[in-house]
mmCIF file with all atom_site columns, C-alpha atoms in Angstrom:
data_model
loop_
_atom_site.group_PDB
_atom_site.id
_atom_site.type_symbol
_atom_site.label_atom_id
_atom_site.label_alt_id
_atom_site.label_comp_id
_atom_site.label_asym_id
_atom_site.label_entity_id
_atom_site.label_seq_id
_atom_site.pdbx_PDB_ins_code
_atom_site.Cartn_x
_atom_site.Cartn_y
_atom_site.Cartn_z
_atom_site.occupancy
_atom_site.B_iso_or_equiv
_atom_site.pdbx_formal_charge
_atom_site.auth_seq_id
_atom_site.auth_comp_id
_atom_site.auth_asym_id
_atom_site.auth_atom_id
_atom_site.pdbx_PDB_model_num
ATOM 1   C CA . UNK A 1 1   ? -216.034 26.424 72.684 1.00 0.00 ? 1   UNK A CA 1
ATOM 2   C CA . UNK A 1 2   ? -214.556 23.249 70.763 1.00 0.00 ? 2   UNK A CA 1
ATOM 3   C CA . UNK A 1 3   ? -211.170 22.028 72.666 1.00 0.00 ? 3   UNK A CA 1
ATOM 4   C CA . UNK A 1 4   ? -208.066 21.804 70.230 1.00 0.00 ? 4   UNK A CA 1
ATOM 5   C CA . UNK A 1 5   ? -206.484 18.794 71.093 1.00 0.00 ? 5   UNK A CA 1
ATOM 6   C CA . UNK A 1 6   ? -202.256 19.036 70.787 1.00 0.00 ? 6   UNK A CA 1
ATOM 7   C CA . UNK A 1 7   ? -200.307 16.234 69.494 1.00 0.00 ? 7   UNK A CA 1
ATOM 8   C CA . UNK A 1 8   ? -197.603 14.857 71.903 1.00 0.00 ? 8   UNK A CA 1
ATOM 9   C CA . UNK A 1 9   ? -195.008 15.376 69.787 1.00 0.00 ? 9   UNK A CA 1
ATOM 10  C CA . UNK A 1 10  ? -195.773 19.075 69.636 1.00 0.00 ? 10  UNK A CA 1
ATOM 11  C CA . UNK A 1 11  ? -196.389 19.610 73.187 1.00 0.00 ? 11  UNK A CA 1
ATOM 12  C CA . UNK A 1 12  ? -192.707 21.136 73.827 1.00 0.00 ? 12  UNK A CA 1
ATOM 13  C CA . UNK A 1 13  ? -192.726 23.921 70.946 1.00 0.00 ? 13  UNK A CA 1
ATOM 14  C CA . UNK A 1 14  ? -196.255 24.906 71.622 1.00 0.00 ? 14  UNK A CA 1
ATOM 15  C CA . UNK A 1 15  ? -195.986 25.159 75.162 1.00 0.00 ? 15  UNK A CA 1
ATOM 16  C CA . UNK A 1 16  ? -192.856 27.354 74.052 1.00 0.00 ? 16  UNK A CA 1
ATOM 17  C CA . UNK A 1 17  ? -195.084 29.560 71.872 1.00 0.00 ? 17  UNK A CA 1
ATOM 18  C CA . UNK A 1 18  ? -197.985 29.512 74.444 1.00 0.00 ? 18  UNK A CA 1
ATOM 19  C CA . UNK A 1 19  ? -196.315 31.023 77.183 1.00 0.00 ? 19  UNK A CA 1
ATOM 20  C CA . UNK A 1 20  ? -193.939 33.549 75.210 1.00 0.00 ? 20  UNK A CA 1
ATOM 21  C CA . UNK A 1 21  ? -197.767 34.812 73.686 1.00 0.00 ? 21  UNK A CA 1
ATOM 22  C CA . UNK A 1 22  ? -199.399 35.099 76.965 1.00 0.00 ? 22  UNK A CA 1
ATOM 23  C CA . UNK A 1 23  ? -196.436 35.866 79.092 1.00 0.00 ? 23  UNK A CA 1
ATOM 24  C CA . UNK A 1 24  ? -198.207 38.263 82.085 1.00 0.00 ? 24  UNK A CA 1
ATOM 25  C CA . UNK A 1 25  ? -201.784 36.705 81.390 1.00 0.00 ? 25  UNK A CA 1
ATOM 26  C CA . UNK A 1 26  ? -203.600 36.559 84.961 1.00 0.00 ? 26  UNK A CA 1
ATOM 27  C CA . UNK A 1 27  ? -204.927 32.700 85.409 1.00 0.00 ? 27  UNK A CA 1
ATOM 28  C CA . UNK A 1 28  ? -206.740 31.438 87.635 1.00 0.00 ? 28  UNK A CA 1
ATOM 29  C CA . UNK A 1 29  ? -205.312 27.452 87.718 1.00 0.00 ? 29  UNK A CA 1
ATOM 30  C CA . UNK A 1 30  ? -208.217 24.854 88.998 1.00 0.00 ? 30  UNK A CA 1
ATOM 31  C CA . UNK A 1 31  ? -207.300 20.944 89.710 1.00 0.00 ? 31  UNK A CA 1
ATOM 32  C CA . UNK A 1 32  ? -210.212 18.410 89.052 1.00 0.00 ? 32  UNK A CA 1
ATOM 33  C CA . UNK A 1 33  ? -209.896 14.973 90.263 1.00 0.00 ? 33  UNK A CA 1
ATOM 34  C CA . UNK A 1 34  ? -211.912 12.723 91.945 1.00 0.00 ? 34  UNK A CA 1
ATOM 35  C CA . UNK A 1 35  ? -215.398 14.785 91.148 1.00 0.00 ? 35  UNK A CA 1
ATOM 36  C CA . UNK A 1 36  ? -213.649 17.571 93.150 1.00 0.00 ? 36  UNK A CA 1
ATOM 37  C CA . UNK A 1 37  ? -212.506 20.902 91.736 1.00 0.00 ? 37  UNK A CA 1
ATOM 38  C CA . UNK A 1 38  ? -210.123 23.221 93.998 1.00 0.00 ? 38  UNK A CA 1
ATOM 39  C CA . UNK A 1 39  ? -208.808 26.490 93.244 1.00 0.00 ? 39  UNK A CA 1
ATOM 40  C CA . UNK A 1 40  ? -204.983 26.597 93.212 1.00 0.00 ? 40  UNK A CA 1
ATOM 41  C CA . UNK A 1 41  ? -203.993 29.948 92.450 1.00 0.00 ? 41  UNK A CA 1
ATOM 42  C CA . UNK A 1 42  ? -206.460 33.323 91.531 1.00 0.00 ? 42  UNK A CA 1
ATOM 43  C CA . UNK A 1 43  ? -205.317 36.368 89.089 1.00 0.00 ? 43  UNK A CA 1
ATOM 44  C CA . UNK A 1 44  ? -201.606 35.753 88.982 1.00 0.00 ? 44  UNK A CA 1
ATOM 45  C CA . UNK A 1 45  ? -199.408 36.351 86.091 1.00 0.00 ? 45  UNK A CA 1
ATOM 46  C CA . UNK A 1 46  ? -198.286 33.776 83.618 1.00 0.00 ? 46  UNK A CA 1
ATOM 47  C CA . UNK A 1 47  ? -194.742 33.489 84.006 1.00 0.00 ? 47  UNK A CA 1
ATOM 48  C CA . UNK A 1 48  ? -194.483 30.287 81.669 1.00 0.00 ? 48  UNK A CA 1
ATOM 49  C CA . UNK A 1 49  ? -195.226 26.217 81.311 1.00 0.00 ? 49  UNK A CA 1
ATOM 50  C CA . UNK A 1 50  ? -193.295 23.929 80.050 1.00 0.00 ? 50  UNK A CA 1
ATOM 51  C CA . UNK A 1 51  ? -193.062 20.727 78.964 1.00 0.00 ? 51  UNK A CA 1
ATOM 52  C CA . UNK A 1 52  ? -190.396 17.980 79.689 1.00 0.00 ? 52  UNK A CA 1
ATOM 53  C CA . UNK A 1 53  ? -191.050 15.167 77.043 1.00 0.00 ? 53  UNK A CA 1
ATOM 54  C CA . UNK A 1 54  ? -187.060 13.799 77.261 1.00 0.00 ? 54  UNK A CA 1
ATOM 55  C CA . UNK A 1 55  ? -185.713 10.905 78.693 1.00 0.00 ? 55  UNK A CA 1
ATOM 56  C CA . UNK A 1 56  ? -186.860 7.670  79.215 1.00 0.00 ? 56  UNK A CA 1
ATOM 57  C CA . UNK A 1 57  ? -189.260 9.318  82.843 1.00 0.00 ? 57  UNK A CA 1
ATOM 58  C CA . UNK A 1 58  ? -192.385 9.905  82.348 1.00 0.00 ? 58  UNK A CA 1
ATOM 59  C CA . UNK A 1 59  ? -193.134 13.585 80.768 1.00 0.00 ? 59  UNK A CA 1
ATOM 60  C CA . UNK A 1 60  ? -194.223 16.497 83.271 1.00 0.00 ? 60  UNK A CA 1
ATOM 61  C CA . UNK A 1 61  ? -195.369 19.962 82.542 1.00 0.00 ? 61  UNK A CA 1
ATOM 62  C CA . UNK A 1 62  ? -194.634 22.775 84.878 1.00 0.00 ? 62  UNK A CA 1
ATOM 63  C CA . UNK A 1 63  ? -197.193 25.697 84.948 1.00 0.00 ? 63  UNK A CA 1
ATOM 64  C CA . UNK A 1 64  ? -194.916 28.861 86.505 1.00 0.00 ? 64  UNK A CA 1
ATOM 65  C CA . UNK A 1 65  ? -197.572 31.359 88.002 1.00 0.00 ? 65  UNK A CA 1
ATOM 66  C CA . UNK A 1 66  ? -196.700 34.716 90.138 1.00 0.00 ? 66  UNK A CA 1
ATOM 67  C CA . UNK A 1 67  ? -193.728 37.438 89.905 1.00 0.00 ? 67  UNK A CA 1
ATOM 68  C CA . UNK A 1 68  ? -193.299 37.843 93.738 1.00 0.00 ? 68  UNK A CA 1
ATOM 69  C CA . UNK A 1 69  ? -192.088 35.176 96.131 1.00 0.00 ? 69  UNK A CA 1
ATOM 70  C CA . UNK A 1 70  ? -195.511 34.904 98.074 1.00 0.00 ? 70  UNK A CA 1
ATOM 71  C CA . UNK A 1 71  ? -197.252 34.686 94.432 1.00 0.00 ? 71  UNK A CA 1
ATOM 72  C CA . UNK A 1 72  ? -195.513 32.597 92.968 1.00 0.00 ? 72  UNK A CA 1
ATOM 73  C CA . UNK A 1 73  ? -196.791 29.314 92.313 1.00 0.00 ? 73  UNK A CA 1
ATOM 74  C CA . UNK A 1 74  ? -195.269 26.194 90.397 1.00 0.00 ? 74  UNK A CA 1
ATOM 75  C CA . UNK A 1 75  ? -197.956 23.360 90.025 1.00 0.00 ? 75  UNK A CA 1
ATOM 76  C CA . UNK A 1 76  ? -196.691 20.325 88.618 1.00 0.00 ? 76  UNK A CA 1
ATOM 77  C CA . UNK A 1 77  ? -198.353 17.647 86.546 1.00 0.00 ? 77  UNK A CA 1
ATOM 78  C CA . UNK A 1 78  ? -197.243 14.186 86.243 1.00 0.00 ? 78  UNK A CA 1
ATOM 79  C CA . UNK A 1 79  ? -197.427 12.018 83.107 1.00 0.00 ? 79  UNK A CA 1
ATOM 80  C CA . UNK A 1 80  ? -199.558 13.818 81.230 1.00 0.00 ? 80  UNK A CA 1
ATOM 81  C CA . UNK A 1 81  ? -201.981 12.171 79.114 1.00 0.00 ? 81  UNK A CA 1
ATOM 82  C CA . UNK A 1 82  ? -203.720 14.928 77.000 1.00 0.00 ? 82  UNK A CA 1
ATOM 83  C CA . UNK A 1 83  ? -203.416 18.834 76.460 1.00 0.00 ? 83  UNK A CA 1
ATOM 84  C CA . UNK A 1 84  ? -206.044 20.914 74.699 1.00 0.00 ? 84  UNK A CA 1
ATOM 85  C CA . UNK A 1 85  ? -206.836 24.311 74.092 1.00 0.00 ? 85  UNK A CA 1
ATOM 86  C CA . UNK A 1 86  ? -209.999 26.098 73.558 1.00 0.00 ? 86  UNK A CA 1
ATOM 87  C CA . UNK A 1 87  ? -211.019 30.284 73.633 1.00 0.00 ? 87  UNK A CA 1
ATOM 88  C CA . UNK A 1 88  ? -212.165 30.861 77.146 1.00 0.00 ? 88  UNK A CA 1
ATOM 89  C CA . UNK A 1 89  ? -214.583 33.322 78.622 1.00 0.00 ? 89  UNK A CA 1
ATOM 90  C CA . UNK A 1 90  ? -214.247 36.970 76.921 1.00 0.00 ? 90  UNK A CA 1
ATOM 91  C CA . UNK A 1 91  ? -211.261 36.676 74.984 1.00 0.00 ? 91  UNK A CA 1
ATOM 92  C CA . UNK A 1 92  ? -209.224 34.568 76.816 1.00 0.00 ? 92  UNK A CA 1
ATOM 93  C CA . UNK A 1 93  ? -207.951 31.108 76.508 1.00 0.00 ? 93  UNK A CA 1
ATOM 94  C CA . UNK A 1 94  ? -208.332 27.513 78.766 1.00 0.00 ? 94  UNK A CA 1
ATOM 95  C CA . UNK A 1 95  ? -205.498 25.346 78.475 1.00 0.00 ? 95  UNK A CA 1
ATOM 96  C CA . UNK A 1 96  ? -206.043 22.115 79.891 1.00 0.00 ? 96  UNK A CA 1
ATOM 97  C CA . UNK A 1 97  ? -204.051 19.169 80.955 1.00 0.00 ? 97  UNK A CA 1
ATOM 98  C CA . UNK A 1 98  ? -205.100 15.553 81.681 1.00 0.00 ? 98  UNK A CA 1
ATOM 99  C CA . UNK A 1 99  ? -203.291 13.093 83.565 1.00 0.00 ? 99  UNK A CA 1
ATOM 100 C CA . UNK A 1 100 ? -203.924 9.715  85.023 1.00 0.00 ? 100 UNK A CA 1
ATOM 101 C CA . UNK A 1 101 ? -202.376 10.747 88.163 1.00 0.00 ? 101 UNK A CA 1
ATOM 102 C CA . UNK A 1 102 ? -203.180 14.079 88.805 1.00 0.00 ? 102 UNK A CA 1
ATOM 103 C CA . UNK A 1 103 ? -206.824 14.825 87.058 1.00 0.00 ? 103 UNK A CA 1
ATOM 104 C CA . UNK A 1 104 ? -207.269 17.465 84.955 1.00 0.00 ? 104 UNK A CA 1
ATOM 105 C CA . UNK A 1 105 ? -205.842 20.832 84.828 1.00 0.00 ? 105 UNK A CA 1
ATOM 106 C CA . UNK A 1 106 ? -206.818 23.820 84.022 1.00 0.00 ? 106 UNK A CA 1
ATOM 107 C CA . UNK A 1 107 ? -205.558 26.743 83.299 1.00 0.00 ? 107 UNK A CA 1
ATOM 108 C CA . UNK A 1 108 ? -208.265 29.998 82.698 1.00 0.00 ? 108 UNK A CA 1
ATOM 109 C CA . UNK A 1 109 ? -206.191 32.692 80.783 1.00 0.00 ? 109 UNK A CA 1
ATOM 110 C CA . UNK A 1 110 ? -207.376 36.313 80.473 1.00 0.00 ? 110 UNK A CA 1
ATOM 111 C CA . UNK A 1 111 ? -204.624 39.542 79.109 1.00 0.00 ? 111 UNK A CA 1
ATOM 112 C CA . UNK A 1 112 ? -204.115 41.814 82.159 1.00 0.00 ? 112 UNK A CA 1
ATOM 113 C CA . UNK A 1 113 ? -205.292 45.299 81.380 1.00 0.00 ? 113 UNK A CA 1
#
């Protein structure tokens, strides 16, 4: 499926929108970098990303996964060069986030249920 690439200047409000619309989403989150690709969290629920684009630091986007203290993961990416969107696998979504220093990100989306 074609990726939708997001302007920066839009990053905030649509990672605002993203999450509120697929708030509970299970995603599996996968980290490429380096020609490797490792699994960083399986079927948890979408608690919410966001986006810091203020100040004169580099941006960073938080991805917020799991409802329970053992499940919850917060994976943080670090000057972010690029984020995309694109339908995913049987109705869901991939969002996915480039950076320089920590490869790409993605996040596989698919409603619970």
């Amino acid at each position: 499926m074609p990726m939708r690439e997001i302007p920066r200047q839009e990053w905030q409000s649509f990672l605002d929108d993203f999450s509120q619309e697929h708030e509970g989403w299970l995603v599996n989150l996968e980290v490429q970098s380096d020609g490797r690709s490792q699994t960083e969290a399986e079927g948890l629920p979408l608690v919410g990303i966001s986006a810091d684009c203020k100040g004169s630091e580099a941006p960073a986007i938080e991805i917020m996964l799991g409802d329970r203290g053992a499940d919850h993961v917060t994976h943080s990416v670090s000057g972010p060069s690029m984020v995309s969107v694109s339908d995913g696998v049987g109705g869901g979504e991939d969002l996915v986030i480039e950076s320089p220093a920590d490869g790409r990100v993605v996040a596989h989306l698919r409603a619970s249920g």
